[in-house]
Short mmCIF file of C-alpha atoms in Angstrom, two decimals:
data_model
loop_
_atom_site.label_atom_id
_atom_site.label_comp_id
_atom_site.label_asym_id
_atom_site.label_seq_id
_atom_site.Cartn_x
_atom_site.Cartn_y
_atom_site.Cartn_z
CA MET A 1 16.61 -10.70 7.12
CA TRP A 2 16.44 -9.89 3.53
CA SER A 3 15.18 -12.08 0.50
CA LYS A 4 16.31 -12.27 -3.00
CA ALA A 5 14.14 -10.58 -5.46
CA HIS A 6 12.07 -13.04 -7.54
CA THR A 7 9.61 -12.66 -10.30
CA PHE A 8 6.74 -14.82 -11.13
CA VAL A 9 3.92 -14.87 -13.75
CA ILE A 10 0.53 -13.11 -12.88
CA PHE A 11 -2.17 -13.93 -15.09
CA ALA A 12 -4.71 -11.24 -16.56
CA LEU A 13 -7.51 -13.61 -16.92
CA VAL A 14 -9.05 -11.39 -19.65
CA GLY A 15 -10.44 -14.27 -21.43
CA ILE A 16 -11.96 -16.17 -18.91
CA SER A 17 -12.97 -13.96 -15.98
CA ARG A 18 -16.49 -12.54 -15.43
CA GLN A 19 -16.44 -8.97 -15.31
CA SER A 20 -18.17 -8.35 -11.89
CA ALA A 21 -19.19 -4.94 -10.20
CA LEU A 22 -17.37 -4.42 -7.05
CA PHE A 23 -20.06 -2.17 -5.73
CA GLU A 24 -23.25 -0.52 -6.49
CA LEU A 25 -24.13 2.93 -5.58
CA GLN A 26 -27.21 3.41 -3.14
CA ASP A 27 -29.23 6.56 -2.40
CA ALA A 28 -28.99 7.07 1.46
CA ASP A 29 -28.20 9.72 4.00
CA VAL A 30 -24.56 10.09 4.67
CA SER A 31 -24.51 13.13 7.26
CA LYS A 32 -23.69 10.89 9.93
CA ILE A 33 -21.15 8.57 8.15
CA LYS A 34 -17.45 9.49 9.72
CA PRO A 35 -15.50 8.76 6.38
CA CYS A 36 -17.86 11.67 4.64
CA LYS A 37 -16.77 14.30 7.01
CA SER A 38 -13.30 14.95 5.76
CA LYS A 39 -12.92 18.61 4.59
CA ASP A 40 -11.49 17.53 1.20
CA VAL A 41 -14.39 15.17 0.23
CA LYS A 42 -16.24 16.40 -2.83
CA SER A 43 -19.03 13.77 -2.88
CA CYS A 44 -19.80 10.80 -0.91
CA THR A 45 -22.29 7.99 -1.62
CA VAL A 46 -23.20 4.93 0.18
CA ALA A 47 -21.92 1.82 -1.63
CA LYS A 48 -23.20 -1.87 -1.50
CA VAL A 49 -19.96 -3.98 -2.00
CA ASP A 50 -19.63 -7.36 -3.50
CA LEU A 51 -16.42 -8.72 -2.22
CA ASP A 52 -16.84 -12.19 -4.46
CA ALA A 53 -16.08 -9.71 -7.32
CA LEU A 54 -12.38 -9.33 -5.97
CA ASP A 55 -11.81 -13.03 -6.73
CA ASP A 56 -12.16 -12.36 -10.54
CA GLY A 57 -9.34 -11.07 -12.59
CA VAL A 58 -11.50 -8.22 -13.90
CA ILE A 59 -13.73 -5.98 -11.73
CA THR A 60 -15.92 -3.24 -12.91
CA ILE A 61 -15.78 0.33 -11.33
CA PRO A 62 -18.40 3.17 -12.04
CA GLU A 63 -15.65 5.73 -13.31
CA CYS A 64 -13.34 3.00 -15.07
CA GLY A 65 -15.26 0.39 -16.70
CA ASP A 66 -13.61 -2.97 -16.57
CA LEU A 67 -10.33 -3.02 -14.46
CA VAL A 68 -7.96 -5.92 -15.06
CA GLN A 69 -5.71 -7.32 -12.26
CA LYS A 70 -2.25 -5.86 -12.81
CA ASN A 71 -0.37 -7.84 -9.88
CA LEU A 72 -0.72 -8.83 -6.22
CA ILE A 73 0.77 -6.46 -3.87
CA GLN A 74 0.46 -8.38 -0.63
CA GLU A 75 -1.13 -11.55 0.20
CA SER A 76 -2.99 -11.77 3.54
CA TYR A 77 -1.08 -13.33 6.50
CA SER A 78 -1.29 -13.63 10.32
CA ARG A 79 0.02 -11.10 12.46
CA ALA A 80 0.80 -12.42 15.83
CA GLY A 81 -1.51 -10.95 18.39
CA PHE A 82 -2.89 -8.34 15.88
CA VAL A 83 -5.38 -8.38 13.03
CA ASP A 84 -4.23 -10.11 9.89
CA VAL A 85 -2.49 -8.01 7.26
CA ALA A 86 -5.08 -7.49 4.47
CA GLU A 87 -4.70 -8.90 1.06
CA SER A 88 -3.84 -6.04 -1.55
CA VAL A 89 -4.14 -6.15 -5.40
CA ALA A 90 -3.45 -3.76 -8.02
CA TYR A 91 -5.86 -3.27 -10.98
CA GLU A 92 -5.64 -1.07 -14.42
CA ASN A 93 -6.92 -0.16 -17.71
CA GLU A 94 -6.66 2.74 -20.17
CA LYS A 95 -8.78 4.94 -17.94
CA CYS A 96 -7.60 4.19 -14.50
CA GLU A 97 -5.41 2.57 -12.14
CA ALA A 98 -6.45 1.20 -8.46
CA VAL A 99 -5.48 -0.61 -5.60
CA PHE A 100 -7.74 -2.50 -3.32
CA SER A 101 -7.01 -3.92 0.26
CA PHE A 102 -9.53 -6.37 1.98
CA ARG A 103 -9.85 -8.35 5.08
CA GLY A 104 -13.11 -10.09 6.21
CA ASP A 105 -15.95 -8.25 4.80
CA LYS A 106 -14.41 -4.99 4.35
CA VAL A 107 -12.60 -3.44 1.24
CA PHE A 108 -10.49 -0.23 1.04
CA GLY A 109 -9.56 1.13 -2.24
CA ASN A 110 -8.07 4.12 -3.92
CA VAL A 111 -8.76 4.81 -7.70
CA ASP A 112 -6.75 7.32 -9.84
CA VAL A 113 -8.64 8.24 -13.03
CA PHE A 114 -6.50 9.61 -15.58
CA ASP A 115 -8.73 12.46 -16.31
CA GLY A 116 -7.49 13.93 -13.05
CA ARG A 117 -10.13 12.58 -10.54
CA ASP A 118 -9.34 10.58 -7.49
CA PHE A 119 -11.86 8.14 -5.72
CA VAL A 120 -11.59 6.37 -2.36
CA LEU A 121 -13.82 3.12 -1.39
CA GLU A 122 -13.90 3.21 2.33
CA PRO A 123 -15.44 1.08 4.99
CA CYS A 124 -17.76 2.83 7.48
CA ALA A 125 -19.53 1.65 10.79
CA ALA A 126 -22.99 3.37 10.29
CA PHE A 127 -24.52 0.07 9.46
CA GLU A 128 -23.91 -3.58 8.77
CA GLY A 129 -21.49 -3.77 5.61
CA CYS A 130 -21.32 -0.06 5.38
CA HIS A 131 -19.14 1.18 2.53
CA VAL A 132 -18.85 4.72 0.99
CA TRP A 133 -17.47 5.91 -2.46
CA LYS A 134 -15.89 9.13 -2.08
CA GLU A 135 -14.49 11.61 -4.69
CA GLU A 136 -11.40 13.64 -3.18
CA ASP A 137 -11.14 17.51 -3.93
CA THR A 138 -7.67 17.19 -5.32
CA GLU A 139 -7.52 20.87 -5.49
CA GLN A 140 -7.05 20.91 -1.93
CA PHE A 141 -3.81 18.90 -2.09
CA VAL A 142 -0.76 21.23 -1.34
CA ASP A 143 2.70 20.04 -1.83
CA GLY A 144 4.84 20.26 1.24
CA ASP A 145 8.58 21.24 1.93
CA SER A 146 11.81 19.51 2.53
CA GLU A 147 14.45 20.52 4.35
CA PRO A 148 17.95 18.97 5.57
CA VAL A 149 18.54 17.36 9.01
CA ALA A 150 20.46 20.03 10.94
CA PRO A 151 24.25 19.56 11.14
CA THR A 152 23.98 19.17 14.97
CA GLU A 153 22.08 15.94 14.89
CA ARG A 154 24.25 12.90 16.02
CA GLU A 155 24.43 10.23 13.24
CA ILE A 156 23.26 6.79 14.33
CA PHE A 157 25.98 5.00 11.98
CA SER A 158 29.59 5.93 11.91
CA SER A 159 30.65 7.36 8.54
CA ARG A 160 32.47 3.92 7.80
CA ASP A 161 29.18 1.97 8.68
CA ALA A 162 27.00 4.40 6.61
CA ASN A 163 29.23 4.24 3.67
CA ALA A 164 29.33 0.44 3.75
CA LEU A 165 25.60 0.06 3.83
CA ARG A 166 25.20 2.43 1.03
CA GLN A 167 27.94 0.30 -1.04
CA GLN A 168 25.88 -2.85 -0.15
CA GLY A 169 22.99 -1.15 -1.99
CA ILE A 170 25.08 -0.16 -4.85
CA ASP A 171 26.81 -3.50 -5.31
CA ASP A 172 23.29 -5.58 -4.84
CA PRO A 173 20.74 -4.08 -7.00
CA ASP A 174 18.28 -7.13 -6.51
CA THR A 175 17.55 -8.20 -2.87
CA ILE A 176 14.19 -6.75 -1.69
CA VAL A 177 14.61 -5.06 1.57
CA THR A 178 11.64 -4.36 3.51
CA SER A 179 11.09 -1.46 6.16
CA SER A 180 8.93 -1.08 9.14
CA VAL A 181 6.67 1.78 10.01
CA LYS A 182 5.09 2.68 13.30
CA TYR A 183 1.95 4.58 12.53
CA TYR A 184 0.51 7.07 14.98
CA TYR A 185 -2.88 9.02 14.09
CA THR A 186 -4.40 12.05 15.60
CA ARG A 187 -7.69 12.52 17.27
CA GLN A 188 -8.94 14.35 14.14
CA PHE A 189 -8.00 11.27 11.87
CA ALA A 190 -10.06 9.12 14.17
CA GLU A 191 -13.08 11.35 13.87
CA VAL A 192 -13.33 10.66 10.07
CA THR A 193 -12.09 7.15 10.05
CA ASP A 194 -14.06 3.96 10.90
CA ASP A 195 -11.52 1.12 9.95
CA ILE A 196 -8.23 2.61 11.19
CA GLU A 197 -6.07 -0.78 10.80
CA LEU A 198 -7.51 -1.30 7.24
CA TYR A 199 -6.52 2.26 6.15
CA MET A 200 -3.01 1.72 7.29
CA ASP A 201 -2.87 -1.41 5.16
CA GLN A 202 -4.22 0.42 2.25
CA VAL A 203 -1.72 3.18 2.38
CA THR A 204 1.13 0.58 2.84
CA ALA A 205 0.01 -1.34 0.07
CA GLU A 206 -0.15 1.88 -2.33
CA THR A 207 3.28 2.76 -1.17
CA ASN A 208 4.65 -0.61 -2.09
CA GLN A 209 2.61 -0.45 -5.40
CA GLY A 210 4.92 2.83 -6.19
CA TYR A 211 8.05 0.71 -5.55
CA ILE A 212 6.64 -2.21 -7.68
CA ASN A 213 5.96 0.55 -10.43
CA SER A 214 9.44 1.80 -10.23
CA LEU A 215 11.01 -1.48 -10.48
CA ILE A 216 12.72 -0.77 -6.89
CA PRO A 217 13.35 -3.55 -4.73
CA VAL A 218 11.99 -2.19 -1.46
CA ARG A 219 8.61 -2.62 0.51
CA ILE A 220 7.36 -1.23 3.42
CA LYS A 221 5.36 -3.28 6.37
CA ILE A 222 3.36 -2.10 9.45
CA HIS A 223 5.22 -2.46 12.77
CA CYS A 224 2.68 -1.04 15.21
CA ILE A 225 -0.44 1.27 15.12
CA GLU A 226 -0.92 3.56 18.01
CA PRO A 227 -3.33 6.52 18.82
CA ALA A 228 -1.39 9.87 19.72
CA GLU A 229 -2.71 12.30 22.18
CA LEU A 230 -2.23 14.75 19.46
CA ASP A 231 -4.37 17.23 17.81
CA ASP A 232 -4.02 18.35 14.19
CA LEU A 233 -1.86 21.59 13.94
CA SER A 234 -2.36 23.67 10.91
CA GLY A 235 1.54 24.49 10.25
CA GLY A 236 3.62 21.84 8.83
CA SER A 237 6.88 22.55 10.97
CA GLU A 238 4.81 22.99 14.11
CA MET A 239 3.11 19.65 13.61
CA LEU A 240 6.25 17.63 12.63
CA THR A 241 8.11 19.21 15.64
CA ALA A 242 5.02 18.33 17.96
CA PHE A 243 5.13 14.53 16.55
CA LYS A 244 9.02 14.29 16.75
CA ASN A 245 9.09 15.29 20.60
CA TYR A 246 6.06 13.27 21.24
CA LYS A 247 7.74 10.67 23.34
CA GLY A 248 10.88 12.62 24.28
CA THR A 249 13.19 11.07 22.08
CA VAL A 250 12.94 9.86 18.15
CA GLU A 251 14.17 6.39 19.15
CA GLU A 252 11.20 6.03 21.59
CA LEU A 253 8.95 7.53 19.00
CA ARG A 254 9.94 4.90 16.36
CA GLY A 255 9.56 2.05 18.98
CA GLY A 256 11.95 -0.40 17.42
CA ALA A 257 10.50 0.60 13.87
CA ASP A 258 12.53 2.12 11.03
CA ALA A 259 10.29 5.10 10.78
CA ALA A 260 7.41 6.67 12.58
CA ALA A 261 4.78 8.33 10.57
CA LEU A 262 1.74 10.35 11.84
CA ILE A 263 -1.59 10.67 9.80
CA LEU A 264 -3.66 13.63 10.42
CA GLY A 265 -7.41 14.66 9.67
CA SER A 266 -5.83 17.77 7.96
CA PHE A 267 -3.30 20.69 8.05
CA ASP A 268 -1.71 23.13 5.64
CA TYR A 269 0.30 20.70 3.65
CA CYS A 270 -0.16 17.23 2.27
CA GLY A 271 3.01 16.12 4.05
CA ILE A 272 6.43 17.00 5.56
CA GLY A 273 9.30 15.16 7.04
CA TYR A 274 13.15 15.11 7.27
CA LEU A 275 15.47 14.93 4.05
CA ASP A 276 18.24 12.11 3.91
CA SER A 277 17.63 11.26 7.43
CA TRP A 278 18.50 7.67 7.51
CA ARG A 279 22.00 8.46 8.65
CA THR A 280 20.61 10.36 11.84
CA GLY A 281 17.34 8.11 12.62
CA ASN A 282 15.10 11.22 12.13
CA THR A 283 12.84 9.18 10.06
CA VAL A 284 9.67 10.99 10.93
CA THR A 285 6.78 12.14 8.84
CA ALA A 286 3.43 13.68 8.99
CA GLN A 287 0.83 13.55 6.27
CA GLN A 288 -2.85 14.12 5.88
CA LYS A 289 -5.15 11.38 5.61
CA SER A 290 -6.52 11.86 1.87
CA CYS A 291 -2.95 13.04 0.58
CA ALA A 292 -1.35 9.97 1.86
CA LEU A 293 -3.55 7.87 -0.47
CA GLY A 294 -4.63 10.09 -3.47
CA TYR A 295 -1.47 12.00 -3.70
CA TYR A 296 0.83 9.42 -2.82
CA THR A 297 2.21 11.45 -0.01
CA MET A 298 3.31 8.48 2.23
CA GLY A 299 5.74 7.25 -0.73
CA HIS A 300 6.68 10.89 -1.18
CA GLU A 301 7.68 11.67 2.43
CA LEU A 302 9.53 8.24 2.51
CA GLY A 303 11.50 9.11 -0.59
CA HIS A 304 12.78 12.38 1.24
CA ASN A 305 14.13 10.01 4.02
CA PHE A 306 15.82 7.84 1.63
CA GLY A 307 17.50 11.18 0.17
CA CYS A 308 15.04 11.90 -2.90
CA HIS A 309 14.42 15.64 -3.62
CA HIS A 310 11.83 17.28 -5.76
CA ASP A 311 12.25 18.27 -9.34
CA ARG A 312 14.89 20.84 -10.28
CA LEU A 313 12.25 23.45 -11.18
CA VAL A 314 11.69 23.95 -7.23
CA ALA A 315 14.79 22.33 -5.65
CA SER A 316 18.61 22.34 -5.72
CA ASN A 317 21.40 21.06 -3.86
CA ALA A 318 19.98 17.57 -3.62
CA PRO A 319 22.01 15.09 -1.31
CA TYR A 320 22.65 12.90 -4.55
CA ASP A 321 23.34 14.91 -7.67
CA TYR A 322 20.94 12.30 -9.75
CA GLY A 323 18.23 12.49 -7.04
CA TYR A 324 15.62 14.64 -8.47
CA GLY A 325 11.92 14.12 -9.46
CA SER A 326 10.82 14.72 -13.16
CA ASN A 327 7.97 15.49 -15.40
CA ILE A 328 6.63 12.47 -17.46
CA VAL A 329 4.16 13.25 -19.94
CA GLU A 330 1.41 15.70 -19.90
CA PRO A 331 -0.26 16.04 -17.42
CA TYR A 332 1.74 13.56 -15.47
CA ARG A 333 4.83 13.81 -13.06
CA THR A 334 6.57 11.45 -10.69
CA CYS A 335 5.43 11.09 -7.18
CA MET A 336 8.48 13.40 -5.97
CA ALA A 337 7.86 16.40 -8.28
CA TYR A 338 5.86 19.43 -7.75
CA SER A 339 3.01 20.57 -9.88
CA ASN A 340 3.91 23.08 -12.54
CA GLY A 341 2.16 24.23 -15.50
CA ASN A 342 0.49 21.29 -17.38
CA PHE A 343 2.29 18.69 -15.38
CA ASN A 344 -0.40 19.02 -12.55
CA ARG A 345 -0.97 15.13 -11.74
CA LYS A 346 1.01 12.92 -9.65
CA ALA A 347 1.73 9.15 -10.73
CA ASN A 348 2.49 6.45 -8.30
CA ILE A 349 6.15 6.08 -9.62
CA TYR A 350 9.51 7.46 -9.03
CA SER A 351 11.82 9.02 -11.62
CA SER A 352 14.09 6.48 -13.30
CA PRO A 353 15.97 5.86 -16.61
CA VAL A 354 14.29 2.31 -16.96
CA ALA A 355 10.80 2.37 -15.43
CA THR A 356 7.96 3.63 -17.54
CA PHE A 357 4.46 5.10 -17.03
CA GLN A 358 1.98 4.83 -19.90
CA GLY A 359 4.95 3.69 -21.91
CA VAL A 360 7.09 6.64 -21.33
CA ILE A 361 10.38 6.58 -19.33
CA THR A 362 10.10 8.48 -16.02
CA GLY A 363 13.62 9.89 -15.60
CA SER A 364 17.18 10.01 -16.88
CA ALA A 365 20.53 9.59 -15.54
CA THR A 366 20.19 12.77 -13.85
CA GLU A 367 16.74 12.33 -12.48
CA ASP A 368 16.89 9.01 -10.93
CA ASN A 369 15.14 8.86 -7.53
CA ALA A 370 14.67 5.23 -7.96
CA ARG A 371 18.45 4.91 -7.82
CA VAL A 372 18.60 6.80 -4.52
CA ILE A 373 16.11 4.65 -2.79
CA ARG A 374 17.67 1.38 -4.18
CA GLU A 375 21.14 2.53 -3.01
CA ASN A 376 20.25 3.52 0.30
CA ARG A 377 17.61 0.88 1.09
CA PHE A 378 20.08 -1.16 3.53
CA GLY A 379 20.85 1.94 5.34
CA MET A 380 17.29 2.73 5.85
CA ALA A 381 16.73 -1.01 6.83
CA ALA A 382 19.21 -0.73 9.59
CA VAL A 383 17.90 2.28 11.48
CA GLY A 384 15.23 0.08 13.66
CA ASP A 385 15.66 -3.52 15.11
CA GLU A 386 11.85 -3.86 15.45
CA SER A 387 12.50 -4.85 19.19
CA GLY A 388 10.03 -2.47 20.77
CA THR A 389 6.90 -3.97 22.08
CA CYS A 390 3.46 -2.86 20.22
CA ASP A 391 0.26 -1.97 22.34
CA TRP A 392 -2.26 -2.55 19.50
CA LYS A 393 -5.17 -2.49 21.75
CA PHE A 394 -7.52 0.08 20.38
CA SER A 395 -11.02 0.24 18.88
CA SER A 396 -11.15 1.47 15.12
CA THR A 397 -14.41 2.88 15.78
CA ALA A 398 -13.33 5.08 18.72
CA ALA A 399 -11.20 8.05 18.86
CA PRO A 400 -8.05 8.08 20.98
CA THR A 401 -7.87 9.49 24.59
CA THR A 402 -9.34 13.20 24.67
CA GLY A 403 -6.60 14.76 26.92
CA ASN A 404 -4.81 17.90 25.97
CA PRO A 405 -2.39 17.58 23.09
CA THR A 406 1.30 16.66 24.03
CA THR A 407 4.02 19.14 22.73
CA THR A 408 7.40 19.81 23.68
CA ASP A 409 10.37 22.39 22.94
CA SER A 410 11.32 22.66 19.34
CA PRO A 411 14.02 20.24 17.92
CA THR A 412 17.29 21.22 16.62
CA ASP A 413 16.46 19.84 12.92
CA ASN A 414 14.52 21.50 10.25
CA PRO A 415 11.61 19.37 8.66
CA GLY A 416 12.00 17.71 5.27
CA THR A 417 9.97 14.57 4.36
CA THR A 418 10.01 10.90 5.82
CA ASP A 419 9.69 7.27 6.46
CA VAL A 420 12.22 4.17 6.64
CA PRO A 421 13.01 0.27 5.81
CA THR A 422 13.95 -2.51 8.18
CA THR A 423 15.37 -5.96 7.35
CA THR A 424 12.22 -8.21 7.47
CA ASP A 425 10.43 -9.67 4.57
CA VAL A 426 6.83 -9.16 3.64
CA PRO A 427 5.83 -12.85 2.70
CA THR A 428 4.79 -12.36 -1.01
CA THR A 429 5.98 -9.20 -2.35
CA THR A 430 6.81 -9.49 -6.10
CA ASP A 431 8.53 -7.49 -8.69
CA VAL A 432 6.41 -6.26 -11.64
CA PRO A 433 4.63 -9.31 -13.22
CA THR A 434 4.31 -10.57 -16.97
CA THR A 435 0.98 -11.37 -18.02
CA THR A 436 -0.42 -14.44 -20.20
CA ASP A 437 -3.78 -16.13 -20.81
CA VAL A 438 -4.94 -19.11 -18.79
CA PRO A 439 -5.96 -21.87 -20.82
CA THR A 440 -9.33 -23.68 -19.92
CA THR A 441 -8.29 -27.24 -20.66
CA THR A 442 -10.56 -29.68 -18.47
CA GLY A 443 -10.56 -33.47 -17.90
CA PRO A 444 -8.67 -36.15 -15.98
CA GLY A 445 -4.80 -35.99 -15.98
CA GLY A 446 -5.12 -32.45 -17.64
CA CYS A 447 -5.16 -28.87 -16.29
CA ARG A 448 -8.43 -29.66 -14.28
CA GLU A 449 -10.25 -32.65 -12.67
CA ASN A 450 -13.94 -32.47 -12.29
CA ASP A 451 -15.74 -34.02 -9.23
CA VAL A 452 -12.21 -34.59 -7.61
CA GLU A 453 -11.13 -32.89 -4.44
CA TYR A 454 -7.48 -32.39 -3.34
CA THR A 455 -6.06 -32.29 -0.01
CA GLY A 456 -2.59 -30.73 1.08
CA ALA A 457 -0.80 -27.99 3.03
CA PRO A 458 -2.69 -24.64 2.70
CA ALA A 459 -1.09 -21.92 0.45
CA ALA A 460 -3.00 -19.24 2.20
CA ASN A 461 -4.03 -18.54 5.68
CA ARG A 462 -7.55 -17.87 4.94
CA THR A 463 -10.14 -19.98 2.70
CA ARG A 464 -12.41 -17.70 0.81
CA LYS A 465 -15.20 -18.13 -1.48
CA SER A 466 -14.85 -17.67 -5.15
CA ARG A 467 -17.59 -16.99 -7.74
CA THR A 468 -16.52 -19.54 -10.29
CA ALA A 469 -13.89 -22.38 -10.77
CA ASP A 470 -12.11 -19.85 -13.02
CA ALA A 471 -11.87 -17.23 -10.38
CA CYS A 472 -10.44 -19.77 -8.09
CA GLU A 473 -7.88 -20.87 -10.41
CA ALA A 474 -7.00 -17.20 -10.87
CA ARG A 475 -6.54 -16.89 -7.23
CA CYS A 476 -3.95 -19.88 -7.13
CA LEU A 477 -2.09 -18.19 -10.17
CA ASN A 478 -1.81 -14.90 -8.25
CA ASN A 479 -0.60 -16.80 -5.05
CA GLY A 480 3.09 -17.41 -5.38
CA ARG A 481 3.05 -20.55 -3.00
CA CYS A 482 -0.17 -22.34 -4.59
CA LYS A 483 0.42 -25.12 -6.67
CA TYR A 484 -2.96 -26.87 -6.65
CA TRP A 485 -6.35 -25.68 -5.97
CA THR A 486 -9.96 -27.00 -5.31
CA TRP A 487 -13.34 -25.10 -5.96
CA ASN A 488 -16.39 -26.73 -3.97
CA GLY A 489 -18.78 -25.67 -6.49
CA THR A 490 -22.46 -25.06 -5.58
CA ASN A 491 -23.73 -28.50 -4.99
CA ARG A 492 -26.21 -28.59 -2.04
CA ALA A 493 -24.42 -31.72 -0.60
CA PHE A 494 -22.28 -29.08 0.89
CA PRO A 495 -23.41 -26.84 3.79
CA LYS A 496 -24.29 -23.44 2.48
CA GLU A 497 -21.22 -21.91 4.34
CA GLU A 498 -18.95 -24.50 2.33
CA ARG A 499 -20.29 -23.80 -1.17
CA LYS A 500 -17.94 -21.97 -3.47
CA LEU A 501 -15.14 -22.45 -1.31
CA CYS A 502 -11.77 -22.03 -3.05
CA LYS A 503 -8.86 -23.92 -1.29
CA LEU A 504 -5.48 -23.15 -2.37
CA PHE A 505 -2.62 -25.83 -1.60
CA LYS A 506 1.21 -25.53 -1.86
CA THR A 507 1.51 -29.39 -1.69
CA LYS A 508 -0.85 -32.13 -2.83
CA GLU A 509 -1.06 -34.98 -0.44
CA GLY A 510 -4.11 -36.76 -1.97
CA SER A 511 -7.15 -36.76 -3.97
CA PHE A 512 -10.50 -38.36 -3.82
CA ASN A 513 -13.80 -38.56 -5.89
CA SER A 514 -16.17 -35.89 -4.55
CA VAL A 515 -19.63 -34.70 -5.40
CA SER A 516 -20.84 -33.27 -8.72
CA GLY A 517 -19.60 -29.74 -9.41
CA VAL A 518 -16.29 -29.84 -7.15
CA VAL A 519 -13.20 -28.87 -9.72
CA SER A 520 -9.66 -29.05 -8.89
CA GLY A 521 -6.56 -28.11 -10.78
CA THR A 522 -2.94 -28.24 -11.27
CA PRO A 523 -1.86 -24.93 -13.15
CA ALA A 524 1.52 -26.08 -14.05
CA LEU A 525 -0.22 -28.82 -16.26
CA CYS A 526 -2.06 -26.16 -18.20
#
């Protein structure tokens, strides 16, 4: 199923939000904390997280100062039989850009500082509420290779069908097409990761933010997460081969998804996969844990599957003559381009003659990977049918089975770079939003009503607390389905667990006088 792209207004809230510190750093022994043990961690410090800060339009991060909410990437929703999808939000200012995903009392985040540093906020299991703030050693990030699928591979579509799917993408530039990914992880990944599900939600959100930044009507979603009885192998081709053959056939590996992605602890490359492989269904990738986030490698490898190539300084004979990455403005390059000279930092954006990064166009008519992805998105979406079952029964705090790694004979195709889309929609994906200030008008019949409580059909699957009425209103404005809201306030007439609750409604079925401090609002009247 595909949904027509839609745009709605996201409010910046600079004028009315309180700047809340998302976390405070604390002195503590981190020697036994798993996420601190990755080889590319430059520093690791315990962080005390204030989840209420995520209700505000502005949050404070040590390396960045005040970050303003840019857009909602993904709203939380129930995933039948599995943990709920995390809510994911993008923030930015003149120093940094960041993506945070949160579920329950845990938050996972990645912060790209424009001076070249990269930080991760990651949950841990060493004690209740455990999180760590890590600086990644980005000098350890090494670009991978991309090679075409061997001509001996059978195409899963007839030439006529493949051309028709591609023509559909050319004729329809607007429909958001969502792909599904089945994630696997190695034993070594599990050894340095405590919250596996939230990591996968975060890497999915950051990849989707790259599509949003690039104005591409594509999103990905998680089809399944499964531990693999595989160990990290240092060689890129060796690792990709072992993973591709892990279940005998690529179709079995994908398990009904459009793509299969392996996350490793580490190997010689940031990532590797197959180029322009949506026609053959070889939508298989392998990527290192840290790179998949801080180096946007998941989006890079998926880009290869769509048919995107690197920049012309290192690549030639791209499947599409305009499908190359590009340099943007020193020191930044697009996520498909290789490091060269002063262009030594990646931006989470694809080359495009219309998308901009820091006010600069990221591509041209001959460097347009965004076009490649847009035109091939229906073909990628047709690779899997999401019919496979998913045994999502594993512990995020335990490594998978410790038998010998499973490997098989080498496949017939050469590695390139990977991951694919399907035809189901993520509930609240949006285009790049516009921003405006939120007025603070109050009073009966206006934007807000004091001491009045609304009832109606919920607009969110989970009711969370908000620090202030302003923050509750901001959550409603950032939710595409919310039309009305009620904030319980701090009155002791409510049980402690109900104070500061922010209730979002898509319909208003009634209203009634409530205790002092309750505030309700209708944003459309502001």
